[in-house]
PDB file of C-alpha atoms in Angstrom:
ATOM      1  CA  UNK A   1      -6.887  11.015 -16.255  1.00  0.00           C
ATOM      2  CA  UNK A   2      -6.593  12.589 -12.780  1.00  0.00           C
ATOM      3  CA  UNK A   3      -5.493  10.356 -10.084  1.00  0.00           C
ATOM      4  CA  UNK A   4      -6.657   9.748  -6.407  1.00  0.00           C
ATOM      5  CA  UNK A   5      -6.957  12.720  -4.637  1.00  0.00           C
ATOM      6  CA  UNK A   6      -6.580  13.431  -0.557  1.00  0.00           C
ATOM      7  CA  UNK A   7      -6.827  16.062   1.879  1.00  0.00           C
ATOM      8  CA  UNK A   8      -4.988  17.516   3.496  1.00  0.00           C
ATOM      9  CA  UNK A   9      -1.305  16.441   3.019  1.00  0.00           C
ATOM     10  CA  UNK A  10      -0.807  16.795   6.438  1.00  0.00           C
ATOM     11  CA  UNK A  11      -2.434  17.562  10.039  1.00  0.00           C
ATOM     12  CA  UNK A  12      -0.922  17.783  13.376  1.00  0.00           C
ATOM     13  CA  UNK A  13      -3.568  17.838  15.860  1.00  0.00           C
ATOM     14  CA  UNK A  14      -3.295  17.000  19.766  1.00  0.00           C
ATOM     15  CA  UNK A  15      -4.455  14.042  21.250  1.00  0.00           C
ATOM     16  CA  UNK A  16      -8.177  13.831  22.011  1.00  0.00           C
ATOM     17  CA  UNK A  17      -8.539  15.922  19.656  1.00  0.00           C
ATOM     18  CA  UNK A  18     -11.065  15.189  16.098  1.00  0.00           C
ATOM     19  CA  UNK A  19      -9.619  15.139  12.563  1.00  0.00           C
ATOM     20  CA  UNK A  20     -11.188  14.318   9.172  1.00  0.00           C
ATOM     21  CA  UNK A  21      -9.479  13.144   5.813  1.00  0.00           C
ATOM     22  CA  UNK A  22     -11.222  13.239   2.393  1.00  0.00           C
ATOM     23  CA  UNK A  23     -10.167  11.431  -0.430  1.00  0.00           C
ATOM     24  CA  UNK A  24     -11.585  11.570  -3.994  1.00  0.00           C
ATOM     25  CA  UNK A  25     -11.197   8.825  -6.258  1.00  0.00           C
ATOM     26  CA  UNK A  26     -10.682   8.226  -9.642  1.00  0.00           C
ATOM     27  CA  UNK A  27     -13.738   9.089 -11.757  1.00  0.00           C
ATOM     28  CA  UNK A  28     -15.261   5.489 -12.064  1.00  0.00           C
ATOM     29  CA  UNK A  29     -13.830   3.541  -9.549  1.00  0.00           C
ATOM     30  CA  UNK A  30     -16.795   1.583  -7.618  1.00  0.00           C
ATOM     31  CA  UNK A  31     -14.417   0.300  -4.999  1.00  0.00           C
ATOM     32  CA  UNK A  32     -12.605   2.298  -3.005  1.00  0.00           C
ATOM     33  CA  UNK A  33     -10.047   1.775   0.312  1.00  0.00           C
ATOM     34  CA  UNK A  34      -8.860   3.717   3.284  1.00  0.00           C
ATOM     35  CA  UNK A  35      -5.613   1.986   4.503  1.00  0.00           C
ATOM     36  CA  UNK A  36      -3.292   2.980   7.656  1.00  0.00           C
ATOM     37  CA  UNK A  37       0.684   3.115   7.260  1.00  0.00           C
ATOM     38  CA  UNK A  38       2.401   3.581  10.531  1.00  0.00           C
ATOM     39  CA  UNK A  39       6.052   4.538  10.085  1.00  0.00           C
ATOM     40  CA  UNK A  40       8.202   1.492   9.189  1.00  0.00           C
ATOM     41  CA  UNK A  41       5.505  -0.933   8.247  1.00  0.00           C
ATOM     42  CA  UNK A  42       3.596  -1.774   5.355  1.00  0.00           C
ATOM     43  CA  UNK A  43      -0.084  -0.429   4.694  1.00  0.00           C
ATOM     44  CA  UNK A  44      -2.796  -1.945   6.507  1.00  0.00           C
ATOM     45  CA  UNK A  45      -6.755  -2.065   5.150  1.00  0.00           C
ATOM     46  CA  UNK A  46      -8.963  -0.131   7.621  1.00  0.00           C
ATOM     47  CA  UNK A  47     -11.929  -0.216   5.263  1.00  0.00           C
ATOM     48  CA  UNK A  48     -13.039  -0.777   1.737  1.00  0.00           C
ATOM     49  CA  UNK A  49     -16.088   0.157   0.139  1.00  0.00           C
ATOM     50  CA  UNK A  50     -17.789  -1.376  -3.020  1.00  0.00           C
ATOM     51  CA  UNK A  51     -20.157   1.912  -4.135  1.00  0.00           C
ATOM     52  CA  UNK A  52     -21.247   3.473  -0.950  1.00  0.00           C
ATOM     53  CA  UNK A  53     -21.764  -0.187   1.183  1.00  0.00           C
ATOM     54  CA  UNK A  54     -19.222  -1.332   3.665  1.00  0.00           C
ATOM     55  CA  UNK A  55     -17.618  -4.442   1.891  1.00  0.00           C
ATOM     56  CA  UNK A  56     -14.557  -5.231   5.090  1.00  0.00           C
ATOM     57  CA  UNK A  57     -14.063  -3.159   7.876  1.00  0.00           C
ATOM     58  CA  UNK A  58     -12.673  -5.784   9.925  1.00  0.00           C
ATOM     59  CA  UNK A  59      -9.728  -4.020  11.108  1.00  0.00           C
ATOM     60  CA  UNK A  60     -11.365  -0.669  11.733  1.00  0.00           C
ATOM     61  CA  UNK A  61     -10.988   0.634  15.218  1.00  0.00           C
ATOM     62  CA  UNK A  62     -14.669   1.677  15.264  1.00  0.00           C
ATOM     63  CA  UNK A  63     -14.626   3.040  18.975  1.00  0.00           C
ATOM     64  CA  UNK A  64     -12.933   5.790  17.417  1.00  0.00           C
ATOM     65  CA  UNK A  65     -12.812   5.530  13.895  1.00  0.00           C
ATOM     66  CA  UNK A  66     -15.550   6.216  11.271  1.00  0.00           C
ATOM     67  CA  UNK A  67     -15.438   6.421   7.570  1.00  0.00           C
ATOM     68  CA  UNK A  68     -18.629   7.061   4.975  1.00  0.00           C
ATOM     69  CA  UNK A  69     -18.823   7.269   1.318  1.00  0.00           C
ATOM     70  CA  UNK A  70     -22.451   8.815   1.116  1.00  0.00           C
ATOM     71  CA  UNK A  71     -22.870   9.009  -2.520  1.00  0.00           C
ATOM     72  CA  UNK A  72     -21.150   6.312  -3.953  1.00  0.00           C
ATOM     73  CA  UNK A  73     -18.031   8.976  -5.155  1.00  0.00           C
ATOM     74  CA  UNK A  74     -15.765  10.763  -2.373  1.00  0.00           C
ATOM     75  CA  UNK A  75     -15.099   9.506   1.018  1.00  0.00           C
ATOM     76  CA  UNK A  76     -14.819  10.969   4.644  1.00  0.00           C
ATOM     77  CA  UNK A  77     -12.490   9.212   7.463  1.00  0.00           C
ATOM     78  CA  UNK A  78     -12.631  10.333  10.843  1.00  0.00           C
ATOM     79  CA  UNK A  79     -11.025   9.818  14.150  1.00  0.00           C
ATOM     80  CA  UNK A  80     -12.356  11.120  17.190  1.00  0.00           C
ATOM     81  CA  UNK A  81     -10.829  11.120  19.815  1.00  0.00           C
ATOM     82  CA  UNK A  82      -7.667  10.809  18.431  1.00  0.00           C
ATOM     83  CA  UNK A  83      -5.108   9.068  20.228  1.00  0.00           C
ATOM     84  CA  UNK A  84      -0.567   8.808  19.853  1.00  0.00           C
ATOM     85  CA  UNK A  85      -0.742   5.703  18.324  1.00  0.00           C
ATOM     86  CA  UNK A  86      -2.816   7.284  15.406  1.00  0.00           C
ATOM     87  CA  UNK A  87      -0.041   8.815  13.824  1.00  0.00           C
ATOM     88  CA  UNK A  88       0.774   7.184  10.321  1.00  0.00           C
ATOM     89  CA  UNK A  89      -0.122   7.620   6.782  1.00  0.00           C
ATOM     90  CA  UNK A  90      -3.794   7.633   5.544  1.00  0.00           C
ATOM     91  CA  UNK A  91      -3.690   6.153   2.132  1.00  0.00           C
ATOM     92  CA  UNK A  92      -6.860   5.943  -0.028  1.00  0.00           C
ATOM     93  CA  UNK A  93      -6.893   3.610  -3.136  1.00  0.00           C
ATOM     94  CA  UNK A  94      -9.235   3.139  -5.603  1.00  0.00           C
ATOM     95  CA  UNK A  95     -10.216   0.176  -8.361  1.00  0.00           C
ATOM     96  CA  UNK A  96     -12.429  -0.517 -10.748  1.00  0.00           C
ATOM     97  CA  UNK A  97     -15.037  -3.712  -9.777  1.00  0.00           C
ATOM     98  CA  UNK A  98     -13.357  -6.860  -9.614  1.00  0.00           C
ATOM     99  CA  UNK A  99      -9.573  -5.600 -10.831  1.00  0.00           C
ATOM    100  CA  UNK A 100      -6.697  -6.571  -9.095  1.00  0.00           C
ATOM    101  CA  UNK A 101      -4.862  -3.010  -9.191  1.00  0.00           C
ATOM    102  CA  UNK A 102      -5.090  -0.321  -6.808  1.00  0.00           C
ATOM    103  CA  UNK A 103      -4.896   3.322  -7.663  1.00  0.00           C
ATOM    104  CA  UNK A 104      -3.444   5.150  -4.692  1.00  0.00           C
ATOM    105  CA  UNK A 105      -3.689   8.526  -3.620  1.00  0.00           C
ATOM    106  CA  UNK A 106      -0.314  10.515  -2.072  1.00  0.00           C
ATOM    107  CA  UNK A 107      -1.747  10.342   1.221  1.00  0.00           C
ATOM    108  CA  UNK A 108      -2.653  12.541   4.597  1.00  0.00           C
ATOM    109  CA  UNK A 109       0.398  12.408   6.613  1.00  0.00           C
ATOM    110  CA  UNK A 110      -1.657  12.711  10.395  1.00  0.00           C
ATOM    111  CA  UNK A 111       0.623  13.581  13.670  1.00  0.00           C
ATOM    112  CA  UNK A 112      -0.883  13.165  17.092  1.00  0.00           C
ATOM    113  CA  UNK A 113       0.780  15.449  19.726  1.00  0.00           C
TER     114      UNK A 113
ATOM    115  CA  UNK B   1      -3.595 -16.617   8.441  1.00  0.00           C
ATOM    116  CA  UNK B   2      -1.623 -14.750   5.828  1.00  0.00           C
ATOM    117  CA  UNK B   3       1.906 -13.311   5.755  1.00  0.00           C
ATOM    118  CA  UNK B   4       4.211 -11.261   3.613  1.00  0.00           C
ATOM    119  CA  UNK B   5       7.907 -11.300   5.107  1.00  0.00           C
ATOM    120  CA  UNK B   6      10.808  -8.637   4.023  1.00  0.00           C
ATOM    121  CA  UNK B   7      13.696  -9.828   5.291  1.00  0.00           C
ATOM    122  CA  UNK B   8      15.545  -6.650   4.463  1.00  0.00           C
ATOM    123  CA  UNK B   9      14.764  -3.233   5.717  1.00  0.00           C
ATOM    124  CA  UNK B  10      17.402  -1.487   3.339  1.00  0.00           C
ATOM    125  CA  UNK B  11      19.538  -2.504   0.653  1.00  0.00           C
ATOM    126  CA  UNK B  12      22.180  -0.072  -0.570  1.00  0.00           C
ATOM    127  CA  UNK B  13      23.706  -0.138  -4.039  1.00  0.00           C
ATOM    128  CA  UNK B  14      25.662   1.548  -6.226  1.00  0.00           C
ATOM    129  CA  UNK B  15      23.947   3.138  -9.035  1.00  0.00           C
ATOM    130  CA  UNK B  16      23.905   0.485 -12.731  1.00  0.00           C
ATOM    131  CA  UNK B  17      24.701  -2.846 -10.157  1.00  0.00           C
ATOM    132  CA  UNK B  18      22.212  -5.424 -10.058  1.00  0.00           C
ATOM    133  CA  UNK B  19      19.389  -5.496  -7.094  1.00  0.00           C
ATOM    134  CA  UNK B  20      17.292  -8.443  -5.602  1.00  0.00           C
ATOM    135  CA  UNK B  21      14.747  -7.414  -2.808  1.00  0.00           C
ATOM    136  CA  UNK B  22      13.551 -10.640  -1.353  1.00  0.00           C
ATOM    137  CA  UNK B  23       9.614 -11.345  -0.400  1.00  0.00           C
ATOM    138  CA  UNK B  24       8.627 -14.366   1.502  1.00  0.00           C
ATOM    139  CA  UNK B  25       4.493 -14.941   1.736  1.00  0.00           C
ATOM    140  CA  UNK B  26       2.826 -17.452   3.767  1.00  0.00           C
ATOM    141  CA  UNK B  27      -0.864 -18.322   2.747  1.00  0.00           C
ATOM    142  CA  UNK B  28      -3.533 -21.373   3.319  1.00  0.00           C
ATOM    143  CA  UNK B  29      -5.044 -20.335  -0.258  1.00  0.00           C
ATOM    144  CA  UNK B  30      -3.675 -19.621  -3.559  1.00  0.00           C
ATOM    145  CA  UNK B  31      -2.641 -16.040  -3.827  1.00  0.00           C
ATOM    146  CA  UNK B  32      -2.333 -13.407  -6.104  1.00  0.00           C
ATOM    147  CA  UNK B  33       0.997 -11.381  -5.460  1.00  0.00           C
ATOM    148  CA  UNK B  34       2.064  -7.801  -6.197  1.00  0.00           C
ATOM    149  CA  UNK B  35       4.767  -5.343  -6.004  1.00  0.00           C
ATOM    150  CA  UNK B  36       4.256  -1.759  -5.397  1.00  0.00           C
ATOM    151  CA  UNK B  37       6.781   1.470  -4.640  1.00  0.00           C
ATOM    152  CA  UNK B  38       6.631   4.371  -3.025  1.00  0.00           C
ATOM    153  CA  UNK B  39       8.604   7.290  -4.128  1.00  0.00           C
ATOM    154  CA  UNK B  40       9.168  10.063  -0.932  1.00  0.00           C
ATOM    155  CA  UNK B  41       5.632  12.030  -0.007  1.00  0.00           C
ATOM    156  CA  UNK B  42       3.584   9.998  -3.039  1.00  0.00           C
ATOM    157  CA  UNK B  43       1.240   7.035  -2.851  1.00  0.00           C
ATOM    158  CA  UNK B  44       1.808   3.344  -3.991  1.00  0.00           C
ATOM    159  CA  UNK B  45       2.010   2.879  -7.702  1.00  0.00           C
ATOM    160  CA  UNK B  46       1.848  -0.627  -8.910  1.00  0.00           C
ATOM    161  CA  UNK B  47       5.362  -2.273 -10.290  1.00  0.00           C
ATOM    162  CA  UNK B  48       4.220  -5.430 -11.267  1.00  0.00           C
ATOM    163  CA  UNK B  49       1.826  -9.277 -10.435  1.00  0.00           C
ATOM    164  CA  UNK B  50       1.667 -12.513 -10.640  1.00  0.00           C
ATOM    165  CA  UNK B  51      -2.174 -13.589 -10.980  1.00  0.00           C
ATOM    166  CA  UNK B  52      -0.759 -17.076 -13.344  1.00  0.00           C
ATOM    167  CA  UNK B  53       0.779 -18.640 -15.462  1.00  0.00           C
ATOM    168  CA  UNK B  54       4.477 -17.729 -16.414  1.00  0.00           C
ATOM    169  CA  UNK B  55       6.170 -17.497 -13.285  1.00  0.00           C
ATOM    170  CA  UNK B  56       8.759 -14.982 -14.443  1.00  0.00           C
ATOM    171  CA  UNK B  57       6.273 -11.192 -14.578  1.00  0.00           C
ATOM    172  CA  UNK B  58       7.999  -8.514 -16.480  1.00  0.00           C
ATOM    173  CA  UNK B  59       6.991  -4.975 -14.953  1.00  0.00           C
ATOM    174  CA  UNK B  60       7.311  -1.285 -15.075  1.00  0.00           C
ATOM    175  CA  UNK B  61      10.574   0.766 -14.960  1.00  0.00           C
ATOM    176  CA  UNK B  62      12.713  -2.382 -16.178  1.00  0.00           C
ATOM    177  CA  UNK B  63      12.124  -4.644 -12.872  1.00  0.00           C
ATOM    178  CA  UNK B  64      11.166  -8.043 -13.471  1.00  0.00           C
ATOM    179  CA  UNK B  65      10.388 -10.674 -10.334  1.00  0.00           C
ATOM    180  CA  UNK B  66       9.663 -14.657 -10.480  1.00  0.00           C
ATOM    181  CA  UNK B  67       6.831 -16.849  -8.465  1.00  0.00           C
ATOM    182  CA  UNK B  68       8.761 -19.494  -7.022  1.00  0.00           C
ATOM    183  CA  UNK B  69       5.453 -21.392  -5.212  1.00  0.00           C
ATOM    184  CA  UNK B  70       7.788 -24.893  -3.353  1.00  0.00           C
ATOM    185  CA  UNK B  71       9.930 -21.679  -2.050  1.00  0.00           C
ATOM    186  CA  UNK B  72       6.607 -19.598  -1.325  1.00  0.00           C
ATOM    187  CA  UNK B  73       9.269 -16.724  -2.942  1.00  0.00           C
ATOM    188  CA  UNK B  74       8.486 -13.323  -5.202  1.00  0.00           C
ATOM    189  CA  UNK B  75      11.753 -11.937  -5.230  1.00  0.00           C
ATOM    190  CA  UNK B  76      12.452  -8.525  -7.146  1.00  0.00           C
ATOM    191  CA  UNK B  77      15.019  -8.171  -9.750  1.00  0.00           C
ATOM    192  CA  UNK B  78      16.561  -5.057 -11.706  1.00  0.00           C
ATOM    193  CA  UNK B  79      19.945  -6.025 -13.966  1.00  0.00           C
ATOM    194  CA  UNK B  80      21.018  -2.106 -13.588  1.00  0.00           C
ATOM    195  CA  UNK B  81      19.058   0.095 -11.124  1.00  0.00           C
ATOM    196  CA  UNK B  82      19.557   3.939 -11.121  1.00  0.00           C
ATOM    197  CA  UNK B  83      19.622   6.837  -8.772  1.00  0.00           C
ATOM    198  CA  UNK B  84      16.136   6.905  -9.525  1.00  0.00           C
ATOM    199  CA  UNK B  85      15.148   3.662  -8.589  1.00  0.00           C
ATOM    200  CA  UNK B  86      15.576   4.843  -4.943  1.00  0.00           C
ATOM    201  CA  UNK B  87      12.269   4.505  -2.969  1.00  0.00           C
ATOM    202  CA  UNK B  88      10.512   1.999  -0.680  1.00  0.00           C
ATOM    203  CA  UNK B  89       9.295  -1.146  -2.533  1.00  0.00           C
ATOM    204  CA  UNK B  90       6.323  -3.150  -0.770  1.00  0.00           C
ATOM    205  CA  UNK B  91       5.318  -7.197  -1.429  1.00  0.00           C
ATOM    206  CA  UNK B  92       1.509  -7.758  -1.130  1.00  0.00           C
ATOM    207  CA  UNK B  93      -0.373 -10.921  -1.745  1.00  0.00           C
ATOM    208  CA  UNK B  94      -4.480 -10.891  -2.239  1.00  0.00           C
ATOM    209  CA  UNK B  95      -5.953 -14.532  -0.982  1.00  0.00           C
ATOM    210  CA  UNK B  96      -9.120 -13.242  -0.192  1.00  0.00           C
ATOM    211  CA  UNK B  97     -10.436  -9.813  -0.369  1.00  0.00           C
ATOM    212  CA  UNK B  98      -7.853  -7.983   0.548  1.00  0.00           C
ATOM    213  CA  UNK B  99      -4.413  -6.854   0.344  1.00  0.00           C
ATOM    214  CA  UNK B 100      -1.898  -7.695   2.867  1.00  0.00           C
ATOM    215  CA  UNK B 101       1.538  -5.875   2.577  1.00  0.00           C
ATOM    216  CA  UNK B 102       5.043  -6.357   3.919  1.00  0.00           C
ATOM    217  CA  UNK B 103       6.908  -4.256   5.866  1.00  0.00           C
ATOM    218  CA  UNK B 104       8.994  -3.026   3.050  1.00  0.00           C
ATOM    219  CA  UNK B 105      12.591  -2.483   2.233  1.00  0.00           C
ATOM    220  CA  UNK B 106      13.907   0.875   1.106  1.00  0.00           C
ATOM    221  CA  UNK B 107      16.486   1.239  -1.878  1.00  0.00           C
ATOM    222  CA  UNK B 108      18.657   3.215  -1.434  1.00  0.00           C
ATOM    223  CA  UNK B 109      21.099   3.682  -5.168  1.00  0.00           C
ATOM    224  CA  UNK B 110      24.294   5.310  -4.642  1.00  0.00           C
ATOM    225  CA  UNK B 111      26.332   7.168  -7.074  1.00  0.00           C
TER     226      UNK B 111
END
């Protein structure tokens, strides 16, 4: 069974600049999450989606940040502009309705020049 | 409000010695509580959790950790870790929707 996958591995762009991340998740999986893992601290949830509605995006920065999951499969996050402070981790995970354990992907690795 | 607390950052050992990583959570509600690692330049992958019942969970890779709820404790345990048992290892708890993590501690197993 193929895991969660995400694109790129990594991106250094400069600040103000735009970048997107894709992640696909496993074949199945209604619910899906876009987390943020700055360097020395654990993940935190920027969004999760339950098919292709918005189920907590609570801690989304949403005058920059923007995520979709259009059809109810992959899913798109964005940051424009980007700013320093971006740089971390982008982790997507992915579960199955109602379970308890998260399938994550390897991650974009995102530096902000 | 809910918490996970790692007390330790990194904990070296020598490789077949016995490891405890400690995990502290703080929660209003009764939680659900994981442990996940992270190998260099990979994802998460689940270890083990506590959703009830026995308070000892047995997990993957031969690590084992106890609910200790008057202690609000989920400490990790290993009898005989090896050099490839290095990696970060992350406490999470689920009260309500979602996942809250720790900061971490990294293992680092010595020859």
């Amino acid at each position: 069974e193929a895991g969660v996958a995400q694109s790129p591995r990594y991106k250094i762009i400069e600040k103000r600049q735009s970048v997107a991340f894709w992640c696909n998740p496993i074949s199945g999986h209604a619910t899906l999450y876009w987390y943020q893992q700055i360097l020395g601290q654990g993940p935190k949830l920027l969004i999760q989606f339950q098919n292709n509605g918005v189920v907590d995006d609570s801690q989304l920065p949403k005058d920059r940040f923007s995520a979709e999951r259009l059809k109810g499969v992959d899913s798109t996050l964005k940051i424009q502009p980007a700013k320093l402070e971006d740089s971390a981790v982008y982790l997507c995970a992915s579960s199955l309705p109602g379970s308890d354990e998260q399938f994550f992907g390897p991650g974009t690795r995102l530096t902000v020049l | 409000a809910q918490s996970v607390t790692q007390l330790d950052s990194q904990v070296p050992v020598f490789e077949e010695a016995p490891v405890e990583l400690r995990c502290n959570y703080s929660s209003s509600v009764s939680v659900y509580l994981f442990w996940y690692v992270q190998y260099p330049n990979q994802g998460l992958q689940l270890l083990l959790k506590y959703l009830s019942g026995s308070t000892l969970v047995k997990g993957i890779n031969g690590f084992e950790a106890e609910f200790n709820k008057s202690q609000t404790s989920f400490h990790l345990r290993k009898p005989s870790v090896h050099i490839s048992d290095t990696a970060e290892y992350f406490c999470a708890l689920r009260g309500f929707q979602k996942l809250v993590f720790g900061t971490g501690t990294r293992l680092l197993v010595s020859p």
